[in-house]
Short mmCIF file of C-alpha atoms in Angstrom, two decimals:
data_model
loop_
_atom_site.label_atom_id
_atom_site.label_comp_id
_atom_site.label_asym_id
_atom_site.label_seq_id
_atom_site.Cartn_x
_atom_site.Cartn_y
_atom_site.Cartn_z
CA UNK A 1 -0.01 0.01 0.01
CA UNK A 2 1.63 3.31 -1.01
CA UNK A 3 2.21 5.97 1.62
CA UNK A 4 2.46 9.76 1.54
CA UNK A 5 2.76 12.44 4.29
CA UNK A 6 -0.81 13.64 3.67
CA UNK A 7 -2.16 10.27 4.70
CA UNK A 8 -1.12 10.80 8.30
CA UNK A 9 -1.41 14.58 8.52
CA UNK A 10 -4.89 14.35 10.03
CA UNK A 11 -3.10 13.09 13.12
CA UNK A 12 -1.64 16.62 13.48
CA UNK A 13 -5.11 18.27 13.56
CA UNK A 14 -5.61 17.96 17.35
CA UNK A 15 -2.22 19.51 18.08
CA UNK A 16 -3.03 22.39 15.78
CA UNK A 17 -6.45 22.80 17.44
CA UNK A 18 -4.77 22.95 20.82
CA UNK A 19 -2.64 25.92 19.77
CA UNK A 20 -5.51 27.57 17.94
CA UNK A 21 -7.77 27.39 21.05
CA UNK A 22 -4.87 28.61 23.24
CA UNK A 23 -4.45 31.65 21.02
CA UNK A 24 -8.17 32.37 21.12
CA UNK A 25 -8.08 32.22 24.91
CA UNK A 26 -5.06 34.56 25.07
CA UNK A 27 -6.81 37.04 22.77
CA UNK A 28 -9.88 36.78 24.96
CA UNK A 29 -7.81 37.51 28.12
CA UNK A 30 -6.45 40.74 26.61
CA UNK A 31 -9.83 41.84 25.13
CA UNK A 32 -11.70 41.31 28.45
CA UNK A 33 -9.07 43.12 30.41
CA UNK A 34 -9.04 46.06 28.01
CA UNK A 35 -12.82 46.30 27.77
CA UNK A 36 -13.33 46.41 31.57
CA UNK A 37 -14.06 50.06 32.53
CA UNK A 38 -13.14 51.36 29.13
CA UNK A 39 -14.94 54.65 29.58
CA UNK A 40 -13.85 55.19 33.18
CA UNK A 41 -11.43 57.91 34.30
CA UNK A 42 -7.82 56.68 34.86
CA UNK A 43 -8.30 53.74 32.47
CA UNK A 44 -4.72 53.66 31.28
CA UNK A 45 -3.26 53.62 34.79
CA UNK A 46 -5.50 50.78 35.90
CA UNK A 47 -4.78 48.77 32.77
CA UNK A 48 -1.02 49.07 33.11
CA UNK A 49 -1.24 47.98 36.76
CA UNK A 50 -3.11 44.89 35.61
CA UNK A 51 -0.12 43.56 33.55
CA UNK A 52 0.66 41.04 36.22
CA UNK A 53 -2.90 39.65 36.08
CA UNK A 54 -2.55 39.25 32.29
CA UNK A 55 0.79 37.53 32.77
CA UNK A 56 -0.63 35.08 35.38
CA UNK A 57 -3.60 34.26 33.21
CA UNK A 58 -1.36 33.66 30.23
CA UNK A 59 0.93 31.42 32.26
CA UNK A 60 -2.02 29.22 33.23
CA UNK A 61 -3.05 28.81 29.57
CA UNK A 62 0.53 28.03 28.47
CA UNK A 63 1.07 25.52 31.29
CA UNK A 64 -2.10 23.69 30.34
CA UNK A 65 -1.11 23.77 26.68
CA UNK A 66 2.32 22.23 27.38
CA UNK A 67 0.82 19.24 29.24
CA UNK A 68 -1.76 18.55 26.58
CA UNK A 69 0.72 18.91 23.65
CA UNK A 70 3.21 16.47 25.09
CA UNK A 71 0.76 13.62 25.32
CA UNK A 72 -0.81 14.42 21.97
CA UNK A 73 2.49 14.53 20.04
CA UNK A 74 3.74 11.24 21.36
CA UNK A 75 0.48 9.54 20.41
CA UNK A 76 0.39 11.16 16.92
CA UNK A 77 4.06 10.28 16.03
CA UNK A 78 3.65 6.66 17.26
CA UNK A 79 0.45 6.20 15.26
CA UNK A 80 2.04 7.78 12.17
CA UNK A 81 5.00 5.42 12.33
CA UNK A 82 2.72 2.42 12.75
CA UNK A 83 0.65 3.59 9.77
CA UNK A 84 3.75 3.79 7.54
CA UNK A 85 4.95 0.40 8.71
CA UNK A 86 1.58 -1.29 8.12
CA UNK A 87 1.40 0.28 4.67
CA UNK A 88 4.75 -1.26 3.76
CA UNK A 89 3.88 -4.67 5.15
CA UNK A 90 0.70 -4.59 3.01
CA UNK A 91 2.91 -3.94 -0.09
CA UNK A 92 5.03 -7.01 0.74
CA UNK A 93 2.18 -9.41 0.04
CA UNK A 94 4.42 -11.29 -2.41
CA UNK A 95 6.70 -12.34 0.43
CA UNK A 96 6.27 -15.59 2.28
CA UNK A 97 4.30 -15.49 5.53
CA UNK A 98 7.47 -16.16 7.54
CA UNK A 99 9.34 -13.29 5.78
CA UNK A 100 6.47 -10.84 6.36
CA UNK A 101 6.20 -11.89 10.03
CA UNK A 102 9.96 -11.26 10.43
CA UNK A 103 9.62 -7.76 8.94
CA UNK A 104 6.47 -7.01 10.97
CA UNK A 105 8.20 -8.07 14.21
CA UNK A 106 11.60 -6.46 13.76
CA UNK A 107 11.00 -3.13 12.10
CA UNK A 108 8.77 -1.28 14.58
CA UNK A 109 11.32 -1.76 17.34
CA UNK A 110 14.31 -0.75 15.27
CA UNK A 111 13.40 3.01 15.21
CA UNK A 112 13.65 5.33 18.22
CA UNK A 113 10.27 6.85 17.56
CA UNK A 114 10.19 8.56 20.93
CA UNK A 115 13.23 10.65 19.95
CA UNK A 116 11.35 12.06 17.01
CA UNK A 117 8.34 12.78 19.24
CA UNK A 118 10.49 14.40 21.94
CA UNK A 119 12.29 16.48 19.34
CA UNK A 120 8.92 17.78 18.19
CA UNK A 121 7.73 18.45 21.73
CA UNK A 122 10.99 20.35 22.50
CA UNK A 123 10.61 22.34 19.32
CA UNK A 124 7.03 23.32 20.15
CA UNK A 125 7.47 24.07 23.81
CA UNK A 126 10.54 26.24 23.10
CA UNK A 127 8.02 28.76 21.63
CA UNK A 128 6.03 28.91 24.92
CA UNK A 129 8.53 31.21 26.55
CA UNK A 130 8.06 33.65 23.70
CA UNK A 131 4.30 33.54 24.24
CA UNK A 132 4.73 34.60 27.85
CA UNK A 133 6.78 37.60 26.76
CA UNK A 134 4.61 38.50 23.73
CA UNK A 135 1.20 38.61 25.46
CA UNK A 136 2.08 41.25 28.15
CA UNK A 137 4.18 43.19 25.60
CA UNK A 138 1.25 43.33 23.17
CA UNK A 139 -1.10 44.29 26.02
CA UNK A 140 1.13 47.21 27.06
CA UNK A 141 1.52 48.30 23.41
CA UNK A 142 -2.23 48.42 22.90
CA UNK A 143 -2.75 50.42 26.13
CA UNK A 144 -0.13 52.95 24.95
CA UNK A 145 -1.67 53.22 21.47
CA UNK A 146 -5.22 53.62 22.81
CA UNK A 147 -4.08 56.27 25.34
CA UNK A 148 -2.48 58.34 22.58
CA UNK A 149 -5.35 58.09 20.07
CA UNK A 150 -7.86 60.47 21.74
CA UNK A 151 -5.07 62.95 22.53
CA UNK A 152 -4.25 63.12 18.82
CA UNK A 153 -7.93 63.64 17.96
CA UNK A 154 -8.01 60.65 15.55
CA UNK A 155 -10.77 58.62 17.25
CA UNK A 156 -12.30 57.42 20.49
CA UNK A 157 -10.74 55.14 23.07
CA UNK A 158 -13.29 52.40 22.33
CA UNK A 159 -12.69 52.53 18.56
CA UNK A 160 -8.89 52.69 19.03
CA UNK A 161 -9.05 49.60 21.27
CA UNK A 162 -11.11 47.65 18.77
CA UNK A 163 -8.81 48.61 15.85
CA UNK A 164 -5.72 47.50 17.79
CA UNK A 165 -7.29 44.21 18.86
CA UNK A 166 -8.45 43.55 15.26
CA UNK A 167 -4.90 43.92 13.97
CA UNK A 168 -3.62 41.69 16.78
CA UNK A 169 -6.19 39.02 15.88
CA UNK A 170 -5.23 39.22 12.22
CA UNK A 171 -1.50 38.77 12.81
CA UNK A 172 -1.87 36.37 15.75
CA UNK A 173 0.96 35.70 18.20
CA UNK A 174 4.03 36.27 16.05
CA UNK A 175 6.29 35.62 18.97
CA UNK A 176 8.74 33.19 17.42
CA UNK A 177 11.56 33.53 14.86
CA UNK A 178 13.26 30.50 13.27
CA UNK A 179 16.99 30.24 12.59
CA UNK A 180 16.49 31.95 9.19
CA UNK A 181 15.02 34.97 10.96
CA UNK A 182 11.47 34.37 9.64
CA UNK A 183 8.72 35.48 11.99
CA UNK A 184 6.11 32.73 12.56
CA UNK A 185 2.58 32.90 13.82
CA UNK A 186 2.21 30.53 16.73
CA UNK A 187 -0.52 28.34 15.17
CA UNK A 188 1.25 28.16 11.78
CA UNK A 189 4.57 27.11 13.33
CA UNK A 190 2.90 24.45 15.61
CA UNK A 191 0.99 23.03 12.63
CA UNK A 192 4.11 22.90 10.46
CA UNK A 193 6.19 21.21 13.16
CA UNK A 194 3.72 18.44 14.00
CA UNK A 195 2.67 17.73 10.39
CA UNK A 196 6.36 17.53 9.40
CA UNK A 197 7.01 15.16 12.34
CA UNK A 198 4.11 12.72 11.63
CA UNK A 199 4.84 12.79 7.92
CA UNK A 200 8.47 11.98 8.55
CA UNK A 201 7.60 9.16 10.97
CA UNK A 202 5.25 7.49 8.43
CA UNK A 203 7.58 7.76 5.43
CA UNK A 204 10.65 6.61 7.38
CA UNK A 205 8.77 3.63 8.71
CA UNK A 206 7.58 2.77 5.19
CA UNK A 207 11.04 3.06 3.67
CA UNK A 208 12.73 1.15 6.47
CA UNK A 209 10.29 -1.69 6.23
CA UNK A 210 10.79 -2.00 2.49
CA UNK A 211 14.57 -1.89 2.90
CA UNK A 212 14.44 -4.59 5.53
CA UNK A 213 12.64 -6.78 3.00
CA UNK A 214 15.41 -6.17 0.44
CA UNK A 215 13.53 -3.62 -1.75
CA UNK A 216 15.62 -0.57 -2.75
CA UNK A 217 13.50 1.07 -5.49
CA UNK A 218 10.21 2.98 -5.30
CA UNK A 219 8.06 4.70 -7.82
CA UNK A 220 6.38 8.11 -7.27
CA UNK A 221 2.61 8.33 -7.94
CA UNK A 222 0.84 10.71 -10.33
CA UNK A 223 -1.22 12.90 -7.91
CA UNK A 224 -3.88 15.43 -9.02
CA UNK A 225 -3.27 19.17 -8.49
CA UNK A 226 0.45 18.61 -8.05
CA UNK A 227 2.63 21.56 -7.08
CA UNK A 228 5.64 22.74 -9.17
CA UNK A 229 8.09 21.25 -6.66
CA UNK A 230 6.77 17.70 -7.09
CA UNK A 231 5.85 17.77 -10.75
CA UNK A 232 9.27 16.72 -11.99
CA UNK A 233 9.25 13.53 -9.91
CA UNK A 234 5.86 12.13 -10.86
CA UNK A 235 6.01 8.57 -12.27
CA UNK A 236 9.82 8.38 -11.69
CA UNK A 237 11.69 5.50 -10.11
CA UNK A 238 13.84 6.45 -7.13
CA UNK A 239 16.50 4.58 -5.13
CA UNK A 240 16.07 4.40 -1.38
CA UNK A 241 19.74 3.97 -0.51
CA UNK A 242 21.50 4.71 -3.79
CA UNK A 243 23.45 7.89 -4.73
CA UNK A 244 21.95 11.09 -6.15
CA UNK A 245 21.62 11.65 -9.89
CA UNK A 246 19.81 10.03 -12.82
CA UNK A 247 21.22 6.80 -14.18
CA UNK A 248 20.34 3.48 -15.80
CA UNK A 249 20.93 0.25 -13.93
CA UNK A 250 20.65 -3.43 -14.97
CA UNK A 251 18.56 -5.51 -12.58
CA UNK A 252 17.10 -9.01 -12.67
CA UNK A 253 13.50 -9.40 -13.75
CA UNK A 254 11.29 -10.11 -10.74
CA UNK A 255 9.58 -13.20 -12.23
CA UNK A 256 12.01 -14.28 -15.01
CA UNK A 257 15.10 -15.68 -13.33
CA UNK A 258 18.36 -14.76 -15.04
CA UNK A 259 16.89 -12.14 -17.29
CA UNK A 260 18.39 -8.64 -16.81
CA UNK A 261 16.39 -5.52 -17.73
CA UNK A 262 17.34 -1.79 -17.73
CA UNK A 263 15.69 0.52 -15.19
CA UNK A 264 15.81 4.31 -15.48
CA UNK A 265 16.43 5.75 -12.00
CA UNK A 266 15.71 9.47 -11.69
CA UNK A 267 17.75 9.87 -8.51
CA UNK A 268 17.66 9.01 -4.81
CA UNK A 269 14.64 9.38 -2.57
CA UNK A 270 16.62 11.79 -0.38
CA UNK A 271 17.51 13.85 -3.36
CA UNK A 272 13.85 14.15 -4.34
CA UNK A 273 12.84 15.08 -0.79
CA UNK A 274 15.47 17.80 -0.67
CA UNK A 275 13.99 19.17 -3.92
CA UNK A 276 10.52 19.35 -2.26
CA UNK A 277 8.90 15.96 -2.79
CA UNK A 278 6.70 14.84 0.16
CA UNK A 279 6.53 18.29 1.66
CA UNK A 280 3.69 19.04 4.17
CA UNK A 281 0.37 18.73 2.34
CA UNK A 282 2.03 16.63 -0.40
CA UNK A 283 -0.27 13.92 -1.82
CA UNK A 284 2.37 12.00 -3.74
CA UNK A 285 2.73 8.43 -2.67
CA UNK A 286 5.75 6.16 -3.05
CA UNK A 287 5.29 2.42 -3.53
CA UNK A 288 7.74 -0.45 -4.03
CA UNK A 289 9.03 -0.87 -7.61
CA UNK A 290 9.20 -4.49 -8.83
CA UNK A 291 11.46 -4.77 -11.92
CA UNK A 292 9.56 -5.95 -14.97
CA UNK A 293 6.24 -5.98 -13.22
CA UNK A 294 5.47 -2.43 -12.00
CA UNK A 295 4.18 -0.09 -14.70
CA UNK A 296 5.13 3.57 -14.17
CA UNK A 297 2.92 5.24 -16.78
CA UNK A 298 3.13 8.81 -18.07
CA UNK A 299 2.70 11.71 -15.65
CA UNK A 300 -0.15 14.09 -16.31
CA UNK A 301 0.36 17.76 -15.36
CA UNK A 302 -2.48 19.69 -13.70
CA UNK A 303 -1.45 23.27 -13.08
CA UNK A 304 -5.07 24.53 -13.24
CA UNK A 305 -6.05 22.09 -10.51
CA UNK A 306 -3.14 23.28 -8.41
CA UNK A 307 -4.28 26.93 -8.69
CA UNK A 308 -7.81 25.90 -7.75
CA UNK A 309 -6.49 24.12 -4.63
CA UNK A 310 -4.48 27.19 -3.68
CA UNK A 311 -7.60 29.39 -4.00
CA UNK A 312 -9.37 27.02 -1.65
CA UNK A 313 -6.55 27.40 0.88
CA UNK A 314 -6.82 31.22 0.57
CA UNK A 315 -10.58 31.12 1.32
CA UNK A 316 -9.99 28.87 4.29
CA UNK A 317 -7.39 31.34 5.70
CA UNK A 318 -9.89 34.19 5.40
CA UNK A 319 -12.61 32.16 7.18
CA UNK A 320 -10.18 31.44 10.02
CA UNK A 321 -9.02 35.04 10.15
CA UNK A 322 -12.50 36.47 10.73
CA UNK A 323 -13.37 33.70 13.19
CA UNK A 324 -10.28 34.77 15.14
CA UNK A 325 -11.50 38.36 15.20
CA UNK A 326 -14.66 37.48 17.11
CA UNK A 327 -13.08 36.61 20.50
CA UNK A 328 -10.81 39.67 20.13
CA UNK A 329 -13.78 42.01 19.63
CA UNK A 330 -14.27 44.70 22.24
CA UNK A 331 -17.63 45.98 21.00
CA UNK A 332 -20.82 44.15 20.00
CA UNK A 333 -20.62 45.84 16.58
CA UNK A 334 -17.18 44.37 15.94
CA UNK A 335 -18.42 40.89 16.88
CA UNK A 336 -21.33 41.17 14.42
CA UNK A 337 -18.95 42.39 11.68
CA UNK A 338 -16.66 39.43 12.25
CA UNK A 339 -19.58 36.98 11.99
CA UNK A 340 -20.80 38.65 8.77
CA UNK A 341 -17.35 38.30 7.20
CA UNK A 342 -17.23 34.62 8.13
CA UNK A 343 -20.59 34.04 6.37
CA UNK A 344 -19.33 35.99 3.33
CA UNK A 345 -16.24 33.89 2.90
CA UNK A 346 -18.20 30.69 3.53
CA UNK A 347 -20.42 31.66 0.58
CA UNK A 348 -17.25 32.18 -1.51
CA UNK A 349 -16.20 28.70 -0.52
CA UNK A 350 -19.44 27.17 -1.67
CA UNK A 351 -19.23 28.96 -5.01
CA UNK A 352 -15.63 27.82 -5.51
CA UNK A 353 -16.44 24.18 -4.80
CA UNK A 354 -19.39 24.34 -7.20
CA UNK A 355 -17.10 25.57 -9.93
CA UNK A 356 -14.53 22.83 -9.12
CA UNK A 357 -16.43 19.63 -8.25
CA UNK A 358 -13.22 17.64 -7.91
CA UNK A 359 -12.32 19.56 -4.74
CA UNK A 360 -13.93 18.66 -1.41
CA UNK A 361 -14.61 20.86 1.52
CA UNK A 362 -12.25 20.32 4.53
CA UNK A 363 -14.29 21.89 7.28
CA UNK A 364 -11.63 21.21 9.89
CA UNK A 365 -9.36 23.65 8.06
CA UNK A 366 -11.98 26.39 8.55
CA UNK A 367 -12.32 25.88 12.25
CA UNK A 368 -10.46 27.37 15.19
CA UNK A 369 -9.88 24.91 18.09
CA UNK A 370 -13.20 23.47 19.32
CA UNK A 371 -12.84 23.74 23.08
CA UNK A 372 -9.78 21.52 23.18
CA UNK A 373 -8.52 23.45 26.18
CA UNK A 374 -11.61 24.11 28.38
CA UNK A 375 -11.02 26.31 31.40
CA UNK A 376 -11.23 23.47 33.93
CA UNK A 377 -9.45 20.77 31.96
CA UNK A 378 -7.80 18.14 34.17
CA UNK A 379 -4.06 17.81 33.69
CA UNK A 380 -3.00 15.35 30.97
CA UNK A 381 -2.07 11.96 32.52
CA UNK A 382 1.67 12.07 32.40
CA UNK A 383 2.09 8.35 33.13
CA UNK A 384 0.55 7.48 29.75
CA UNK A 385 3.06 9.82 28.08
CA UNK A 386 5.87 7.88 29.71
CA UNK A 387 4.28 4.56 28.71
CA UNK A 388 4.09 5.81 25.10
CA UNK A 389 7.81 6.61 25.21
CA UNK A 390 8.60 3.07 26.36
CA UNK A 391 6.37 1.45 23.77
CA UNK A 392 7.77 3.41 20.82
CA UNK A 393 11.40 3.70 21.90
CA UNK A 394 14.49 1.59 21.58
CA UNK A 395 16.85 0.02 24.12
CA UNK A 396 18.33 3.42 25.02
CA UNK A 397 15.00 5.06 25.84
CA UNK A 398 14.75 3.82 29.49
CA UNK A 399 18.21 5.24 30.24
CA UNK A 400 16.98 8.71 29.19
CA UNK A 401 14.04 8.57 31.63
CA UNK A 402 14.06 9.37 35.37
CA UNK A 403 13.14 6.86 38.08
CA UNK A 404 9.76 8.65 38.49
CA UNK A 405 9.02 8.49 34.73
CA UNK A 406 9.76 4.75 34.65
CA UNK A 407 7.61 4.16 37.70
CA UNK A 408 4.77 6.13 36.05
CA UNK A 409 5.08 4.00 32.89
CA UNK A 410 4.87 0.78 34.90
CA UNK A 411 1.84 2.03 36.87
CA UNK A 412 -0.33 2.41 33.74
CA UNK A 413 -0.70 -1.32 33.24
CA UNK A 414 -0.63 -0.91 29.45
CA UNK A 415 2.91 -2.21 28.86
CA UNK A 416 3.51 -5.71 27.54
CA UNK A 417 5.96 -8.20 29.07
CA UNK A 418 8.80 -7.09 26.81
CA UNK A 419 8.37 -3.42 27.75
CA UNK A 420 8.27 -4.25 31.48
CA UNK A 421 11.41 -6.36 31.11
CA UNK A 422 13.28 -3.38 29.59
CA UNK A 423 12.32 -1.24 32.55
CA UNK A 424 13.37 -3.94 35.00
CA UNK A 425 16.77 -4.26 33.31
CA UNK A 426 17.28 -0.52 33.56
CA UNK A 427 16.24 -0.45 37.20
CA UNK A 428 18.73 -3.23 38.00
CA UNK A 429 21.46 -1.30 36.20
CA UNK A 430 20.75 1.86 38.24
CA UNK A 431 20.68 -0.13 41.48
CA UNK A 432 24.03 -1.64 40.59
CA UNK A 433 25.57 1.71 39.73
CA UNK A 434 24.24 3.21 42.92
CA UNK A 435 25.70 0.34 44.91
CA UNK A 436 29.09 0.70 43.17
CA UNK A 437 29.04 4.46 44.00
CA UNK A 438 28.56 3.58 47.68
CA UNK A 439 31.11 0.73 47.72
CA UNK A 440 33.68 2.77 45.81
CA UNK A 441 33.09 6.46 46.73
CA UNK A 442 35.33 8.68 44.62
CA UNK A 443 36.58 5.63 42.74
CA UNK A 444 38.25 4.03 45.75
CA UNK A 445 36.91 1.09 47.76
CA UNK A 446 35.36 2.13 51.05
CA UNK A 447 37.56 1.71 54.12
CA UNK A 448 34.77 0.12 56.14
CA UNK A 449 32.96 -2.72 54.45
CA UNK A 450 30.98 -3.91 57.46
CA UNK A 451 27.98 -1.74 56.45
CA UNK A 452 27.43 -3.77 53.25
CA UNK A 453 25.66 -7.15 53.10
CA UNK A 454 27.14 -10.35 51.69
CA UNK A 455 24.79 -10.14 48.66
CA UNK A 456 25.85 -6.49 47.99
CA UNK A 457 29.52 -7.32 48.05
CA UNK A 458 28.94 -10.34 45.83
CA UNK A 459 27.05 -8.22 43.33
CA UNK A 460 29.85 -5.65 42.89
CA UNK A 461 32.73 -8.17 43.07
CA UNK A 462 32.83 -8.75 39.30
CA UNK A 463 33.05 -4.98 38.63
CA UNK A 464 36.14 -4.38 40.77
CA UNK A 465 39.83 -4.66 39.96
CA UNK A 466 42.09 -7.36 41.49
CA UNK A 467 43.23 -5.27 44.49
CA UNK A 468 39.69 -4.30 45.51
CA UNK A 469 38.49 -7.86 44.75
CA UNK A 470 41.15 -9.18 47.17
CA UNK A 471 39.84 -6.83 49.92
CA UNK A 472 36.29 -8.07 49.34
CA UNK A 473 37.44 -11.71 49.64
CA UNK A 474 39.35 -10.78 52.87
CA UNK A 475 36.19 -9.22 54.30
CA UNK A 476 34.11 -12.32 53.41
CA UNK A 477 36.75 -14.53 55.12
CA UNK A 478 36.61 -12.35 58.25
CA UNK A 479 32.83 -12.68 58.36
CA UNK A 480 33.11 -16.41 57.98
CA UNK A 481 35.41 -16.51 60.99
CA UNK A 482 33.08 -14.18 62.90
CA UNK A 483 30.16 -16.58 62.55
CA UNK A 484 32.17 -19.15 64.55
CA UNK A 485 32.73 -16.83 67.54
CA UNK A 486 30.65 -17.43 70.68
CA UNK A 487 27.66 -15.12 71.14
CA UNK A 488 27.53 -14.17 67.43
CA UNK A 489 24.46 -14.94 65.37
CA UNK A 490 25.67 -16.21 61.92
CA UNK A 491 22.52 -14.98 60.14
CA UNK A 492 23.17 -11.39 61.22
CA UNK A 493 26.83 -11.19 60.21
CA UNK A 494 26.04 -11.06 56.50
CA UNK A 495 23.45 -8.31 56.72
CA UNK A 496 24.08 -4.73 55.78
CA UNK A 497 23.54 -1.93 58.32
CA UNK A 498 20.33 -0.97 56.55
CA UNK A 499 19.03 -4.55 56.70
CA UNK A 500 20.02 -4.74 60.36
CA UNK A 501 18.07 -1.59 61.15
CA UNK A 502 15.07 -2.91 59.21
CA UNK A 503 15.14 -6.10 61.33
CA UNK A 504 15.01 -4.00 64.53
CA UNK A 505 11.62 -2.53 63.69
CA UNK A 506 8.73 -4.27 65.50
CA UNK A 507 10.71 -7.14 67.14
CA UNK A 508 10.59 -8.35 70.77
CA UNK A 509 13.12 -7.46 73.52
CA UNK A 510 15.19 -10.64 73.13
CA UNK A 511 15.70 -10.24 69.32
CA UNK A 512 16.32 -6.52 69.75
CA UNK A 513 19.11 -7.31 72.26
CA UNK A 514 20.75 -9.72 69.81
CA UNK A 515 20.61 -7.07 67.10
CA UNK A 516 22.13 -4.50 69.50
CA UNK A 517 25.02 -6.91 70.22
CA UNK A 518 25.73 -7.24 66.47
CA UNK A 519 25.59 -3.46 65.94
CA UNK A 520 27.99 -2.98 68.90
CA UNK A 521 30.38 -5.61 67.46
CA UNK A 522 30.47 -3.73 64.12
CA UNK A 523 31.00 -0.38 65.85
CA UNK A 524 33.92 -1.87 67.86
CA UNK A 525 35.46 -3.25 64.66
CA UNK A 526 35.22 0.18 62.99
CA UNK A 527 36.94 1.84 65.95
CA UNK A 528 39.71 -0.68 66.30
CA UNK A 529 40.36 -1.00 62.59
CA UNK A 530 39.45 2.34 61.04
CA UNK A 531 41.17 1.51 57.73
CA UNK A 532 39.46 -1.78 57.29
#
């Protein structure tokens, strides 16, 4: 089954909606604060003193956004990867059942999907600091502009406030600049980042699965309304792992053993992607190419269809723009005007789709976030985020997680036996390293070994050099001799100090006395032989 980034891009819709609703709430915070007491004396002074209230309200929105985005991105990237993998396995129908089972079992665990998801989360949440600066800054700028307008005689305070908020709603929160210096609107950047991430996860899973099955050539589909970037690659055969550049290669016919046939390769898949193929919104699919069997066909150019699609995107942007103006409106008249503009552009959309019946209306692209961040939303369950990291990660993932994160993942009950085993292996490694740090503080064996149990010393023995190992053996011999001394309980000699203290809790006077004798014996040894 061929795959293309557009197939999994709906997985990014919820993340986009989260940011869109967050921006609407931030606009609403500013609008409500500015509208309160708009005609009262001393308005500017009171508004500037309310900057801290605006900042605290913005912080609450951003904190809630960060929790929801983290869980959503991990789920979206994992599902996108699985979609790409399943599409490739479906293409491999010609393989034997055993071969397909091998590919299906090995490939999903070979990719560190959680790294791609975490990279996207980090990329998105890095913009949140800019939001917290931009909202109070914009609020102060609007107060200053509104204060000056009546003094200049160019309008009323109410009209000036509405004009400033309308401009703010149109531009959105442009609080982030990329490395190229381009200023991004918050929603646009978030949508670009998550759609790129899920598209990359799906296509990488698809290509890796095909490569694992020994397939190195794919053919690009002929998609309607193709953009100029992709047009040159339609119907072309590309190499997954080969070098860049067009060439002709001789390969064996898939069904006629020993027969070699020429195949025209237009370049590598990476080369085509660098040139723009499979960009966000791209509908071009890649599927496995079977020499002598797969028919490529002639590509059909459709520039008029591309222009019609771009016009639809333009109408969608205008619908969203005027919907964003409504929560930013300070006056009832402005709210009514925003609704009228929405209806006007929705009529333009209906007319455009009537003129181009091959297009379909994508209503989700016309909608701001639909209450994805309600005011009293419960915090996103972090333990399921950690479980998703374990499920989609590789052997190194548990090492990158804290003890609390690993415990949260185990507590969900959704991990399979293999995932739980990976966490247990990591927990054992951390316990061993912690024990080694106590036995060898600063890289040198502790002078007093009486505080460690027999099992603890045995566990670290294989990780020590010969000199330290000899000291451990000497300590074990000393304990063996101590068990033969009168008045010494052999079962207490091999316990650590912590185990001895645990034994002392809730025991009777007789047993407590025996434990005290053992503790006194150890204290006496430490005083008489301070260097071991």
